[in-house]
Amino acid sequence: MTPTEHARRPPVGRWAPARRRRRGHSDTVTAARLDAAFADAGVTGWLHAVDIDSEAQVGAGADQPVCTASVHKLCVLVTLHELAAAGELDLTERIECPPTGRTPGPTGLAAMLDPVLLSLRDAAFLMMSVSDNTAADLLLRRVGLDAVNRTAARLGLTRTRAVYGFGEMLGTMREDAGPDGARALTDPHVITRLRALDPARTNHSTPRDMTRLLGAVWRDEACPPEYGAAMRRIMGLQVWPHRLASGFPFDDVHVAGKTGSLPTLRNEVGVVEYPDGGRYAVAVFTRTAHTAAVLPAADAVIGTAARIAVDALRAP
């Protein structure tokens, strides 16, 4: 390929400068690309993406009720900082975490063996960066589930509700799985009866509600700027690169997000920021019939779908 030919190619491998998005035919093409990406990965997917500043948007099932899983930790994070901004708690306040009674999980405090003393803000860091279930439940005990739902209502998230803490949600899975425990979660018939996978009976939201929440955090509408900056910092420290961030493999494009996972579910919501100032809130929720814990294609399609949506928002 000659340099001239290369210059004429559309900017797929690098980011393209933001331009006003055309509607009509381009919407149809984007929808078809999203459908194809989800189908190729063997998942059903729902997505909403919005330009945080212009409010141009792309959706595929944007108002579909979805199980949030650990994505709901974002609501806990916002509630924590809202209460701190109101003077109802101090983010440097210390909380104790004994080794017994911790919420199960493979990361953070949940995986540690000894007593821990840490601040509320450090617990928030663990909750968001490595999706620490124990840290999330410590914070929920401090702020209360009702406060999380009041925050969602205040921000206009009319289809978002926390029903359980994270330990309680995992407890429903143990109850619903029956005597075979975790081994039963490979059985599709068992999967169908799990309350944790039914948006009508567990923590739930919609892709559109989640991008609304992200936009409020990035525009400092959820909390005063000092607290908004603290939340954005924490979200930017998430360690998982295999979902949303995989769609934006550039050193100068920043992705801040929160994943969520349960059997057959893989989700992520976050904000993609380009060096030209463009910033895009994206929420992707997926479900598959496969019960395997490791499905790389189902993880990767979250980044693929997000990239398709953001490219459409930035297209000429």
PDB file of C-alpha atoms in Angstrom:
ATOM      1  CA  MET A   1       0.000   0.000   0.000  1.00  0.00           C
ATOM      2  CA  THR A   2       1.376   3.412  -1.016  1.00  0.00           C
ATOM      3  CA  PRO A   3       1.415   6.369   1.410  1.00  0.00           C
ATOM      4  CA  THR A   4      -1.301   8.010  -0.669  1.00  0.00           C
ATOM      5  CA  GLU A   5      -3.525   4.948  -0.475  1.00  0.00           C
ATOM      6  CA  HIS A   6      -2.928   4.709   3.256  1.00  0.00           C
ATOM      7  CA  ALA A   7      -3.905   8.357   3.727  1.00  0.00           C
ATOM      8  CA  ARG A   8      -7.208   7.741   1.932  1.00  0.00           C
ATOM      9  CA  ARG A   9      -8.205   4.863   4.223  1.00  0.00           C
ATOM     10  CA  PRO A  10     -10.828   5.593   6.919  1.00  0.00           C
ATOM     11  CA  PRO A  11      -9.285   5.977  10.402  1.00  0.00           C
ATOM     12  CA  VAL A  12     -10.167   2.547  11.817  1.00  0.00           C
ATOM     13  CA  GLY A  13      -6.911   1.639  13.563  1.00  0.00           C
ATOM     14  CA  ARG A  14      -6.479   5.096  15.103  1.00  0.00           C
ATOM     15  CA  TRP A  15      -9.023   7.448  16.540  1.00  0.00           C
ATOM     16  CA  ALA A  16     -10.764   9.810  14.138  1.00  0.00           C
ATOM     17  CA  PRO A  17     -11.375  13.475  14.994  1.00  0.00           C
ATOM     18  CA  ALA A  18     -14.865  14.154  16.284  1.00  0.00           C
ATOM     19  CA  ARG A  19     -17.386  15.533  13.828  1.00  0.00           C
ATOM     20  CA  ARG A  20     -21.103  16.149  13.808  1.00  0.00           C
ATOM     21  CA  ARG A  21     -22.893  12.838  13.412  1.00  0.00           C
ATOM     22  CA  ARG A  22     -25.232  12.253  10.496  1.00  0.00           C
ATOM     23  CA  ARG A  23     -28.427  10.336  11.120  1.00  0.00           C
ATOM     24  CA  GLY A  24     -30.610   8.153   8.917  1.00  0.00           C
ATOM     25  CA  HIS A  25     -28.638   5.649   6.866  1.00  0.00           C
ATOM     26  CA  SER A  26     -25.672   5.736   9.251  1.00  0.00           C
ATOM     27  CA  ASP A  27     -27.973   4.739  12.146  1.00  0.00           C
ATOM     28  CA  THR A  28     -29.123   1.697  10.204  1.00  0.00           C
ATOM     29  CA  VAL A  29     -25.556   0.707   9.394  1.00  0.00           C
ATOM     30  CA  THR A  30     -24.490   1.104  13.013  1.00  0.00           C
ATOM     31  CA  ALA A  31     -27.415  -1.013  14.228  1.00  0.00           C
ATOM     32  CA  ALA A  32     -26.542  -3.744  11.733  1.00  0.00           C
ATOM     33  CA  ARG A  33     -22.886  -3.716  12.812  1.00  0.00           C
ATOM     34  CA  LEU A  34     -23.862  -3.989  16.469  1.00  0.00           C
ATOM     35  CA  ASP A  35     -26.259  -6.849  15.749  1.00  0.00           C
ATOM     36  CA  ALA A  36     -23.575  -8.677  13.796  1.00  0.00           C
ATOM     37  CA  ALA A  37     -20.947  -8.179  16.488  1.00  0.00           C
ATOM     38  CA  PHE A  38     -23.197  -9.535  19.234  1.00  0.00           C
ATOM     39  CA  ALA A  39     -24.285 -12.478  17.064  1.00  0.00           C
ATOM     40  CA  ASP A  40     -20.709 -13.374  16.131  1.00  0.00           C
ATOM     41  CA  ALA A  41     -19.784 -13.429  19.833  1.00  0.00           C
ATOM     42  CA  GLY A  42     -22.739 -15.681  20.661  1.00  0.00           C
ATOM     43  CA  VAL A  43     -24.434 -13.171  22.978  1.00  0.00           C
ATOM     44  CA  THR A  44     -27.561 -11.090  23.203  1.00  0.00           C
ATOM     45  CA  GLY A  45     -26.466  -7.525  23.753  1.00  0.00           C
ATOM     46  CA  TRP A  46     -27.961  -4.193  24.795  1.00  0.00           C
ATOM     47  CA  LEU A  47     -26.110  -0.904  24.445  1.00  0.00           C
ATOM     48  CA  HIS A  48     -26.405   2.817  24.863  1.00  0.00           C
ATOM     49  CA  ALA A  49     -23.689   5.344  24.035  1.00  0.00           C
ATOM     50  CA  VAL A  50     -23.904   9.116  24.303  1.00  0.00           C
ATOM     51  CA  ASP A  51     -21.652  12.051  23.595  1.00  0.00           C
ATOM     52  CA  ILE A  52     -21.455  13.614  27.055  1.00  0.00           C
ATOM     53  CA  ASP A  53     -21.285  17.153  25.660  1.00  0.00           C
ATOM     54  CA  SER A  54     -23.506  17.154  22.573  1.00  0.00           C
ATOM     55  CA  GLU A  55     -25.895  14.416  23.796  1.00  0.00           C
ATOM     56  CA  ALA A  56     -25.841  12.671  20.395  1.00  0.00           C
ATOM     57  CA  GLN A  57     -26.561   9.022  21.052  1.00  0.00           C
ATOM     58  CA  VAL A  58     -26.514   5.478  19.718  1.00  0.00           C
ATOM     59  CA  GLY A  59     -28.673   2.706  21.136  1.00  0.00           C
ATOM     60  CA  ALA A  60     -29.485  -0.971  20.747  1.00  0.00           C
ATOM     61  CA  GLY A  61     -32.075  -1.994  23.309  1.00  0.00           C
ATOM     62  CA  ALA A  62     -31.164   1.075  25.358  1.00  0.00           C
ATOM     63  CA  ASP A  63     -34.257   0.791  27.571  1.00  0.00           C
ATOM     64  CA  GLN A  64     -34.103  -2.959  28.122  1.00  0.00           C
ATOM     65  CA  PRO A  65     -34.154  -3.866  31.844  1.00  0.00           C
ATOM     66  CA  VAL A  66     -30.869  -5.586  32.662  1.00  0.00           C
ATOM     67  CA  CYS A  67     -29.223  -7.180  35.689  1.00  0.00           C
ATOM     68  CA  THR A  68     -26.457  -4.864  36.780  1.00  0.00           C
ATOM     69  CA  ALA A  69     -24.368  -7.338  38.822  1.00  0.00           C
ATOM     70  CA  SER A  70     -21.226  -5.473  39.970  1.00  0.00           C
ATOM     71  CA  VAL A  71     -21.999  -2.519  37.702  1.00  0.00           C
ATOM     72  CA  HIS A  72     -24.292  -1.436  40.557  1.00  0.00           C
ATOM     73  CA  LYS A  73     -21.156  -0.654  42.561  1.00  0.00           C
ATOM     74  CA  LEU A  74     -21.042   2.569  40.553  1.00  0.00           C
ATOM     75  CA  CYS A  75     -24.295   3.606  42.255  1.00  0.00           C
ATOM     76  CA  VAL A  76     -22.718   2.856  45.635  1.00  0.00           C
ATOM     77  CA  LEU A  77     -19.695   4.973  44.689  1.00  0.00           C
ATOM     78  CA  VAL A  78     -21.846   7.962  43.735  1.00  0.00           C
ATOM     79  CA  THR A  79     -23.932   7.651  46.896  1.00  0.00           C
ATOM     80  CA  LEU A  80     -20.811   7.557  49.063  1.00  0.00           C
ATOM     81  CA  HIS A  81     -19.466  10.754  47.518  1.00  0.00           C
ATOM     82  CA  GLU A  82     -22.844  12.471  47.587  1.00  0.00           C
ATOM     83  CA  LEU A  83     -23.067  11.858  51.352  1.00  0.00           C
ATOM     84  CA  ALA A  84     -19.492  13.047  51.802  1.00  0.00           C
ATOM     85  CA  ALA A  85     -20.262  16.250  49.900  1.00  0.00           C
ATOM     86  CA  ALA A  86     -23.282  16.800  52.179  1.00  0.00           C
ATOM     87  CA  GLY A  87     -21.098  16.425  55.264  1.00  0.00           C
ATOM     88  CA  GLU A  88     -22.811  13.218  56.382  1.00  0.00           C
ATOM     89  CA  LEU A  89     -19.598  11.196  56.360  1.00  0.00           C
ATOM     90  CA  ASP A  90     -15.854  11.676  55.979  1.00  0.00           C
ATOM     91  CA  LEU A  91     -14.118   9.724  53.214  1.00  0.00           C
ATOM     92  CA  THR A  92     -11.074   9.281  55.474  1.00  0.00           C
ATOM     93  CA  GLU A  93     -13.211   7.616  58.162  1.00  0.00           C
ATOM     94  CA  ARG A  94     -11.760   4.207  59.067  1.00  0.00           C
ATOM     95  CA  ILE A  95     -13.711   0.958  58.987  1.00  0.00           C
ATOM     96  CA  GLU A  96     -12.675  -2.425  60.327  1.00  0.00           C
ATOM     97  CA  CYS A  97     -12.902  -5.611  58.307  1.00  0.00           C
ATOM     98  CA  PRO A  98     -12.413  -8.776  60.370  1.00  0.00           C
ATOM     99  CA  PRO A  99     -11.392 -11.976  58.577  1.00  0.00           C
ATOM    100  CA  THR A 100     -14.733 -13.655  59.299  1.00  0.00           C
ATOM    101  CA  GLY A 101     -18.040 -12.855  57.632  1.00  0.00           C
ATOM    102  CA  ARG A 102     -16.576 -11.405  54.447  1.00  0.00           C
ATOM    103  CA  THR A 103     -18.612 -11.440  51.247  1.00  0.00           C
ATOM    104  CA  PRO A 104     -17.163 -14.128  48.945  1.00  0.00           C
ATOM    105  CA  GLY A 105     -15.079 -13.045  45.993  1.00  0.00           C
ATOM    106  CA  PRO A 106     -11.728 -13.677  44.305  1.00  0.00           C
ATOM    107  CA  THR A 107     -10.240 -10.201  44.800  1.00  0.00           C
ATOM    108  CA  GLY A 108      -9.328  -7.576  47.381  1.00  0.00           C
ATOM    109  CA  LEU A 109     -10.512  -7.900  50.967  1.00  0.00           C
ATOM    110  CA  ALA A 110     -12.635 -10.890  50.020  1.00  0.00           C
ATOM    111  CA  ALA A 111      -9.472 -12.877  49.314  1.00  0.00           C
ATOM    112  CA  MET A 112      -7.407 -11.653  52.279  1.00  0.00           C
ATOM    113  CA  LEU A 113      -6.878 -13.665  55.463  1.00  0.00           C
ATOM    114  CA  ASP A 114      -6.100 -11.115  58.190  1.00  0.00           C
ATOM    115  CA  PRO A 115      -7.957  -8.234  59.859  1.00  0.00           C
ATOM    116  CA  VAL A 116      -7.879  -4.988  57.867  1.00  0.00           C
ATOM    117  CA  LEU A 117      -8.416  -1.345  58.847  1.00  0.00           C
ATOM    118  CA  LEU A 118      -8.945   1.044  55.944  1.00  0.00           C
ATOM    119  CA  SER A 119     -10.640   4.305  55.017  1.00  0.00           C
ATOM    120  CA  LEU A 120     -13.963   4.596  53.228  1.00  0.00           C
ATOM    121  CA  ARG A 121     -12.261   5.991  50.151  1.00  0.00           C
ATOM    122  CA  ASP A 122      -9.768   3.120  50.050  1.00  0.00           C
ATOM    123  CA  ALA A 123     -12.637   0.663  50.330  1.00  0.00           C
ATOM    124  CA  ALA A 124     -14.220   2.484  47.381  1.00  0.00           C
ATOM    125  CA  PHE A 125     -10.991   2.080  45.433  1.00  0.00           C
ATOM    126  CA  LEU A 126     -11.015  -1.689  46.042  1.00  0.00           C
ATOM    127  CA  MET A 127     -14.721  -1.921  45.202  1.00  0.00           C
ATOM    128  CA  MET A 128     -14.215  -0.249  41.827  1.00  0.00           C
ATOM    129  CA  SER A 129     -10.692  -1.215  40.763  1.00  0.00           C
ATOM    130  CA  VAL A 130     -10.897  -4.971  41.437  1.00  0.00           C
ATOM    131  CA  SER A 131     -14.672  -5.284  42.045  1.00  0.00           C
ATOM    132  CA  ASP A 132     -14.122  -6.278  45.686  1.00  0.00           C
ATOM    133  CA  ASN A 133     -17.429  -7.622  47.036  1.00  0.00           C
ATOM    134  CA  THR A 134     -16.420  -7.312  50.670  1.00  0.00           C
ATOM    135  CA  ALA A 135     -15.432  -3.661  50.229  1.00  0.00           C
ATOM    136  CA  ALA A 136     -18.742  -2.987  48.478  1.00  0.00           C
ATOM    137  CA  ASP A 137     -20.759  -4.472  51.327  1.00  0.00           C
ATOM    138  CA  LEU A 138     -18.723  -2.577  53.932  1.00  0.00           C
ATOM    139  CA  LEU A 139     -19.660   0.636  52.143  1.00  0.00           C
ATOM    140  CA  LEU A 140     -23.282  -0.423  51.774  1.00  0.00           C
ATOM    141  CA  ARG A 141     -23.497  -1.026  55.505  1.00  0.00           C
ATOM    142  CA  ARG A 142     -22.172   2.500  56.016  1.00  0.00           C
ATOM    143  CA  VAL A 143     -24.454   4.324  53.546  1.00  0.00           C
ATOM    144  CA  GLY A 144     -27.511   2.028  53.383  1.00  0.00           C
ATOM    145  CA  LEU A 145     -29.355   0.498  50.457  1.00  0.00           C
ATOM    146  CA  ASP A 146     -32.125   3.089  50.726  1.00  0.00           C
ATOM    147  CA  ALA A 147     -29.600   5.887  50.241  1.00  0.00           C
ATOM    148  CA  VAL A 148     -28.343   4.235  47.048  1.00  0.00           C
ATOM    149  CA  ASN A 149     -31.889   4.179  45.690  1.00  0.00           C
ATOM    150  CA  ARG A 150     -32.505   7.797  46.737  1.00  0.00           C
ATOM    151  CA  THR A 151     -29.396   8.866  44.856  1.00  0.00           C
ATOM    152  CA  ALA A 152     -30.562   7.007  41.745  1.00  0.00           C
ATOM    153  CA  ALA A 153     -33.959   8.702  41.980  1.00  0.00           C
ATOM    154  CA  ARG A 154     -32.420  12.154  42.475  1.00  0.00           C
ATOM    155  CA  LEU A 155     -30.379  11.730  39.307  1.00  0.00           C
ATOM    156  CA  GLY A 156     -33.392  10.663  37.261  1.00  0.00           C
ATOM    157  CA  LEU A 157     -32.514   6.979  36.996  1.00  0.00           C
ATOM    158  CA  THR A 158     -36.147   5.936  36.983  1.00  0.00           C
ATOM    159  CA  ARG A 159     -35.459   2.315  35.989  1.00  0.00           C
ATOM    160  CA  THR A 160     -32.530   1.662  38.322  1.00  0.00           C
ATOM    161  CA  ARG A 161     -32.945   0.010  41.709  1.00  0.00           C
ATOM    162  CA  ALA A 162     -30.808  -1.833  44.233  1.00  0.00           C
ATOM    163  CA  VAL A 163     -32.722  -4.750  45.746  1.00  0.00           C
ATOM    164  CA  TYR A 164     -29.863  -6.578  47.482  1.00  0.00           C
ATOM    165  CA  GLY A 165     -26.420  -6.033  48.862  1.00  0.00           C
ATOM    166  CA  PHE A 166     -23.780  -8.066  47.079  1.00  0.00           C
ATOM    167  CA  GLY A 167     -23.522 -10.762  49.734  1.00  0.00           C
ATOM    168  CA  GLU A 168     -27.309 -11.074  49.754  1.00  0.00           C
ATOM    169  CA  MET A 169     -27.363 -11.405  45.970  1.00  0.00           C
ATOM    170  CA  LEU A 170     -24.774 -14.187  46.089  1.00  0.00           C
ATOM    171  CA  GLY A 171     -26.840 -15.801  48.837  1.00  0.00           C
ATOM    172  CA  THR A 172     -29.871 -15.986  46.549  1.00  0.00           C
ATOM    173  CA  MET A 173     -27.708 -17.779  44.013  1.00  0.00           C
ATOM    174  CA  ARG A 174     -26.669 -20.371  46.586  1.00  0.00           C
ATOM    175  CA  GLU A 175     -30.298 -20.893  47.596  1.00  0.00           C
ATOM    176  CA  ASP A 176     -31.547 -21.123  44.029  1.00  0.00           C
ATOM    177  CA  ALA A 177     -28.740 -23.465  42.920  1.00  0.00           C
ATOM    178  CA  GLY A 178     -29.761 -26.031  45.500  1.00  0.00           C
ATOM    179  CA  PRO A 179     -27.678 -28.730  47.204  1.00  0.00           C
ATOM    180  CA  ASP A 180     -25.175 -29.097  44.350  1.00  0.00           C
ATOM    181  CA  GLY A 181     -23.964 -25.547  44.964  1.00  0.00           C
ATOM    182  CA  ALA A 182     -21.626 -23.930  42.447  1.00  0.00           C
ATOM    183  CA  ARG A 183     -21.461 -27.104  40.349  1.00  0.00           C
ATOM    184  CA  ALA A 184     -25.129 -26.619  39.487  1.00  0.00           C
ATOM    185  CA  LEU A 185     -24.361 -23.297  37.802  1.00  0.00           C
ATOM    186  CA  THR A 186     -23.194 -25.153  34.697  1.00  0.00           C
ATOM    187  CA  ASP A 187     -26.723 -26.514  34.253  1.00  0.00           C
ATOM    188  CA  PRO A 188     -28.843 -24.287  31.963  1.00  0.00           C
ATOM    189  CA  HIS A 189     -31.996 -25.375  33.779  1.00  0.00           C
ATOM    190  CA  VAL A 190     -30.598 -24.129  37.082  1.00  0.00           C
ATOM    191  CA  ILE A 191     -29.521 -20.864  35.463  1.00  0.00           C
ATOM    192  CA  THR A 192     -33.110 -20.115  34.454  1.00  0.00           C
ATOM    193  CA  ARG A 193     -34.297 -20.108  38.078  1.00  0.00           C
ATOM    194  CA  LEU A 194     -31.650 -17.805  39.525  1.00  0.00           C
ATOM    195  CA  ARG A 195     -33.204 -14.644  40.939  1.00  0.00           C
ATOM    196  CA  ALA A 196     -29.861 -12.890  40.463  1.00  0.00           C
ATOM    197  CA  LEU A 197     -30.293 -13.199  36.689  1.00  0.00           C
ATOM    198  CA  ASP A 198     -33.850 -11.845  36.580  1.00  0.00           C
ATOM    199  CA  PRO A 199     -34.037  -8.028  36.342  1.00  0.00           C
ATOM    200  CA  ALA A 200     -37.481  -8.112  37.945  1.00  0.00           C
ATOM    201  CA  ARG A 201     -36.076  -9.720  41.114  1.00  0.00           C
ATOM    202  CA  THR A 202     -32.567  -8.350  41.552  1.00  0.00           C
ATOM    203  CA  ASN A 203     -30.474  -5.188  41.196  1.00  0.00           C
ATOM    204  CA  HIS A 204     -31.348  -3.730  37.831  1.00  0.00           C
ATOM    205  CA  SER A 205     -31.088  -0.791  35.465  1.00  0.00           C
ATOM    206  CA  THR A 206     -31.070  -0.032  31.737  1.00  0.00           C
ATOM    207  CA  PRO A 207     -28.188   0.932  29.436  1.00  0.00           C
ATOM    208  CA  ARG A 208     -29.695   4.425  29.070  1.00  0.00           C
ATOM    209  CA  ASP A 209     -29.931   4.937  32.829  1.00  0.00           C
ATOM    210  CA  MET A 210     -26.283   3.962  33.215  1.00  0.00           C
ATOM    211  CA  THR A 211     -25.049   6.420  30.592  1.00  0.00           C
ATOM    212  CA  ARG A 212     -27.182   9.087  32.260  1.00  0.00           C
ATOM    213  CA  LEU A 213     -25.381   8.343  35.529  1.00  0.00           C
ATOM    214  CA  LEU A 214     -21.969   8.422  33.864  1.00  0.00           C
ATOM    215  CA  GLY A 215     -22.777  11.726  32.200  1.00  0.00           C
ATOM    216  CA  ALA A 216     -23.781  13.200  35.566  1.00  0.00           C
ATOM    217  CA  VAL A 217     -20.481  12.094  37.101  1.00  0.00           C
ATOM    218  CA  TRP A 218     -18.395  13.488  34.234  1.00  0.00           C
ATOM    219  CA  ARG A 219     -20.286  16.811  34.119  1.00  0.00           C
ATOM    220  CA  ASP A 220     -20.078  17.209  37.930  1.00  0.00           C
ATOM    221  CA  GLU A 221     -23.858  17.073  38.214  1.00  0.00           C
ATOM    222  CA  ALA A 222     -23.870  14.082  40.577  1.00  0.00           C
ATOM    223  CA  CYS A 223     -21.561  15.758  43.120  1.00  0.00           C
ATOM    224  CA  PRO A 224     -19.459  18.928  43.422  1.00  0.00           C
ATOM    225  CA  PRO A 225     -16.301  18.950  41.245  1.00  0.00           C
ATOM    226  CA  GLU A 226     -13.947  17.847  44.037  1.00  0.00           C
ATOM    227  CA  TYR A 227     -15.974  14.673  44.568  1.00  0.00           C
ATOM    228  CA  GLY A 228     -16.603  14.151  40.872  1.00  0.00           C
ATOM    229  CA  ALA A 229     -12.857  14.216  40.244  1.00  0.00           C
ATOM    230  CA  ALA A 230     -12.335  11.651  43.007  1.00  0.00           C
ATOM    231  CA  MET A 231     -14.882   9.288  41.434  1.00  0.00           C
ATOM    232  CA  ARG A 232     -13.427   9.684  37.956  1.00  0.00           C
ATOM    233  CA  ARG A 233      -9.951   8.930  39.327  1.00  0.00           C
ATOM    234  CA  ILE A 234     -11.135   5.733  40.975  1.00  0.00           C
ATOM    235  CA  MET A 235     -12.987   4.560  37.866  1.00  0.00           C
ATOM    236  CA  GLY A 236      -9.855   5.172  35.811  1.00  0.00           C
ATOM    237  CA  LEU A 237      -7.938   2.712  38.015  1.00  0.00           C
ATOM    238  CA  GLN A 238     -10.016  -0.360  37.158  1.00  0.00           C
ATOM    239  CA  VAL A 239      -7.593  -3.169  36.312  1.00  0.00           C
ATOM    240  CA  TRP A 240      -9.633  -5.173  33.778  1.00  0.00           C
ATOM    241  CA  PRO A 241      -8.568  -4.423  30.157  1.00  0.00           C
ATOM    242  CA  HIS A 242     -10.431  -7.232  28.397  1.00  0.00           C
ATOM    243  CA  ARG A 243     -13.872  -5.704  27.942  1.00  0.00           C
ATOM    244  CA  LEU A 244     -14.587  -2.023  27.304  1.00  0.00           C
ATOM    245  CA  ALA A 245     -10.950  -0.934  27.138  1.00  0.00           C
ATOM    246  CA  SER A 246     -10.122  -3.608  24.551  1.00  0.00           C
ATOM    247  CA  GLY A 247     -11.987  -1.572  21.936  1.00  0.00           C
ATOM    248  CA  PHE A 248      -9.712   1.453  22.394  1.00  0.00           C
ATOM    249  CA  PRO A 249      -6.081   0.234  22.341  1.00  0.00           C
ATOM    250  CA  PHE A 250      -4.476   3.673  22.116  1.00  0.00           C
ATOM    251  CA  ASP A 251      -2.118   5.317  24.592  1.00  0.00           C
ATOM    252  CA  ASP A 252      -3.851   8.672  24.276  1.00  0.00           C
ATOM    253  CA  VAL A 253      -7.443   7.405  24.644  1.00  0.00           C
ATOM    254  CA  HIS A 254      -8.490   6.990  28.273  1.00  0.00           C
ATOM    255  CA  VAL A 255     -11.130   4.502  29.410  1.00  0.00           C
ATOM    256  CA  ALA A 256     -12.665   4.530  32.895  1.00  0.00           C
ATOM    257  CA  GLY A 257     -15.249   1.908  33.720  1.00  0.00           C
ATOM    258  CA  LYS A 258     -16.907  -0.681  35.908  1.00  0.00           C
ATOM    259  CA  THR A 259     -17.473  -4.291  34.964  1.00  0.00           C
ATOM    260  CA  GLY A 260     -20.166  -6.663  36.160  1.00  0.00           C
ATOM    261  CA  SER A 261     -20.283 -10.448  35.888  1.00  0.00           C
ATOM    262  CA  LEU A 262     -22.595 -13.289  36.872  1.00  0.00           C
ATOM    263  CA  PRO A 263     -23.175 -16.686  35.265  1.00  0.00           C
ATOM    264  CA  THR A 264     -24.031 -16.040  31.588  1.00  0.00           C
ATOM    265  CA  LEU A 265     -23.812 -12.233  32.146  1.00  0.00           C
ATOM    266  CA  ARG A 266     -20.952  -9.914  31.183  1.00  0.00           C
ATOM    267  CA  ASN A 267     -21.385  -6.149  31.453  1.00  0.00           C
ATOM    268  CA  GLU A 268     -19.401  -2.952  31.535  1.00  0.00           C
ATOM    269  CA  VAL A 269     -20.221   0.737  31.703  1.00  0.00           C
ATOM    270  CA  GLY A 270     -17.696   3.520  31.362  1.00  0.00           C
ATOM    271  CA  VAL A 271     -16.470   6.681  29.702  1.00  0.00           C
ATOM    272  CA  VAL A 272     -14.084   6.881  26.757  1.00  0.00           C
ATOM    273  CA  GLU A 273     -12.097  10.135  26.504  1.00  0.00           C
ATOM    274  CA  TYR A 274     -10.200  11.197  23.367  1.00  0.00           C
ATOM    275  CA  PRO A 275      -7.309  13.656  23.222  1.00  0.00           C
ATOM    276  CA  ASP A 276      -9.378  16.110  21.160  1.00  0.00           C
ATOM    277  CA  GLY A 277     -11.763  16.517  24.104  1.00  0.00           C
ATOM    278  CA  GLY A 278     -14.431  14.081  22.946  1.00  0.00           C
ATOM    279  CA  ARG A 279     -15.915  12.046  25.799  1.00  0.00           C
ATOM    280  CA  TYR A 280     -18.472   9.301  25.448  1.00  0.00           C
ATOM    281  CA  ALA A 281     -20.479   7.397  28.044  1.00  0.00           C
ATOM    282  CA  VAL A 282     -21.058   3.789  27.029  1.00  0.00           C
ATOM    283  CA  ALA A 283     -23.058   0.994  28.683  1.00  0.00           C
ATOM    284  CA  VAL A 284     -22.940  -2.548  27.302  1.00  0.00           C
ATOM    285  CA  PHE A 285     -24.827  -5.473  28.837  1.00  0.00           C
ATOM    286  CA  THR A 286     -24.685  -9.005  27.433  1.00  0.00           C
ATOM    287  CA  ARG A 287     -26.104 -12.435  28.085  1.00  0.00           C
ATOM    288  CA  THR A 288     -25.216 -15.775  26.560  1.00  0.00           C
ATOM    289  CA  ALA A 289     -26.683 -19.273  26.670  1.00  0.00           C
ATOM    290  CA  HIS A 290     -23.234 -20.661  27.475  1.00  0.00           C
ATOM    291  CA  THR A 291     -22.558 -21.335  31.147  1.00  0.00           C
ATOM    292  CA  ALA A 292     -18.750 -21.453  30.847  1.00  0.00           C
ATOM    293  CA  ALA A 293     -16.951 -19.039  33.147  1.00  0.00           C
ATOM    294  CA  VAL A 294     -14.354 -18.220  30.485  1.00  0.00           C
ATOM    295  CA  LEU A 295     -15.693 -16.931  27.165  1.00  0.00           C
ATOM    296  CA  PRO A 296     -13.153 -14.530  25.631  1.00  0.00           C
ATOM    297  CA  ALA A 297     -15.393 -13.651  22.683  1.00  0.00           C
ATOM    298  CA  ALA A 298     -18.192 -12.576  25.027  1.00  0.00           C
ATOM    299  CA  ASP A 299     -15.765 -10.335  26.927  1.00  0.00           C
ATOM    300  CA  ALA A 300     -14.203  -8.847  23.810  1.00  0.00           C
ATOM    301  CA  VAL A 301     -17.492  -7.967  22.119  1.00  0.00           C
ATOM    302  CA  ILE A 302     -18.120  -5.372  24.830  1.00  0.00           C
ATOM    303  CA  GLY A 303     -15.112  -3.447  23.545  1.00  0.00           C
ATOM    304  CA  THR A 304     -16.056  -4.122  19.927  1.00  0.00           C
ATOM    305  CA  ALA A 305     -19.609  -2.877  20.374  1.00  0.00           C
ATOM    306  CA  ALA A 306     -18.462   0.182  22.315  1.00  0.00           C
ATOM    307  CA  ARG A 307     -15.998   1.053  19.556  1.00  0.00           C
ATOM    308  CA  ILE A 308     -18.684   0.711  16.889  1.00  0.00           C
ATOM    309  CA  ALA A 309     -20.955   3.055  18.851  1.00  0.00           C
ATOM    310  CA  VAL A 310     -18.286   5.631  19.621  1.00  0.00           C
ATOM    311  CA  ASP A 311     -17.025   5.600  16.025  1.00  0.00           C
ATOM    312  CA  ALA A 312     -20.590   6.292  14.907  1.00  0.00           C
ATOM    313  CA  LEU A 313     -20.836   9.240  17.304  1.00  0.00           C
ATOM    314  CA  ARG A 314     -17.570  10.623  15.957  1.00  0.00           C
ATOM    315  CA  ALA A 315     -18.266   9.944  12.277  1.00  0.00           C
ATOM    316  CA  PRO A 316     -18.536  12.771   9.729  1.00  0.00           C
TER     317      PRO A 316
END
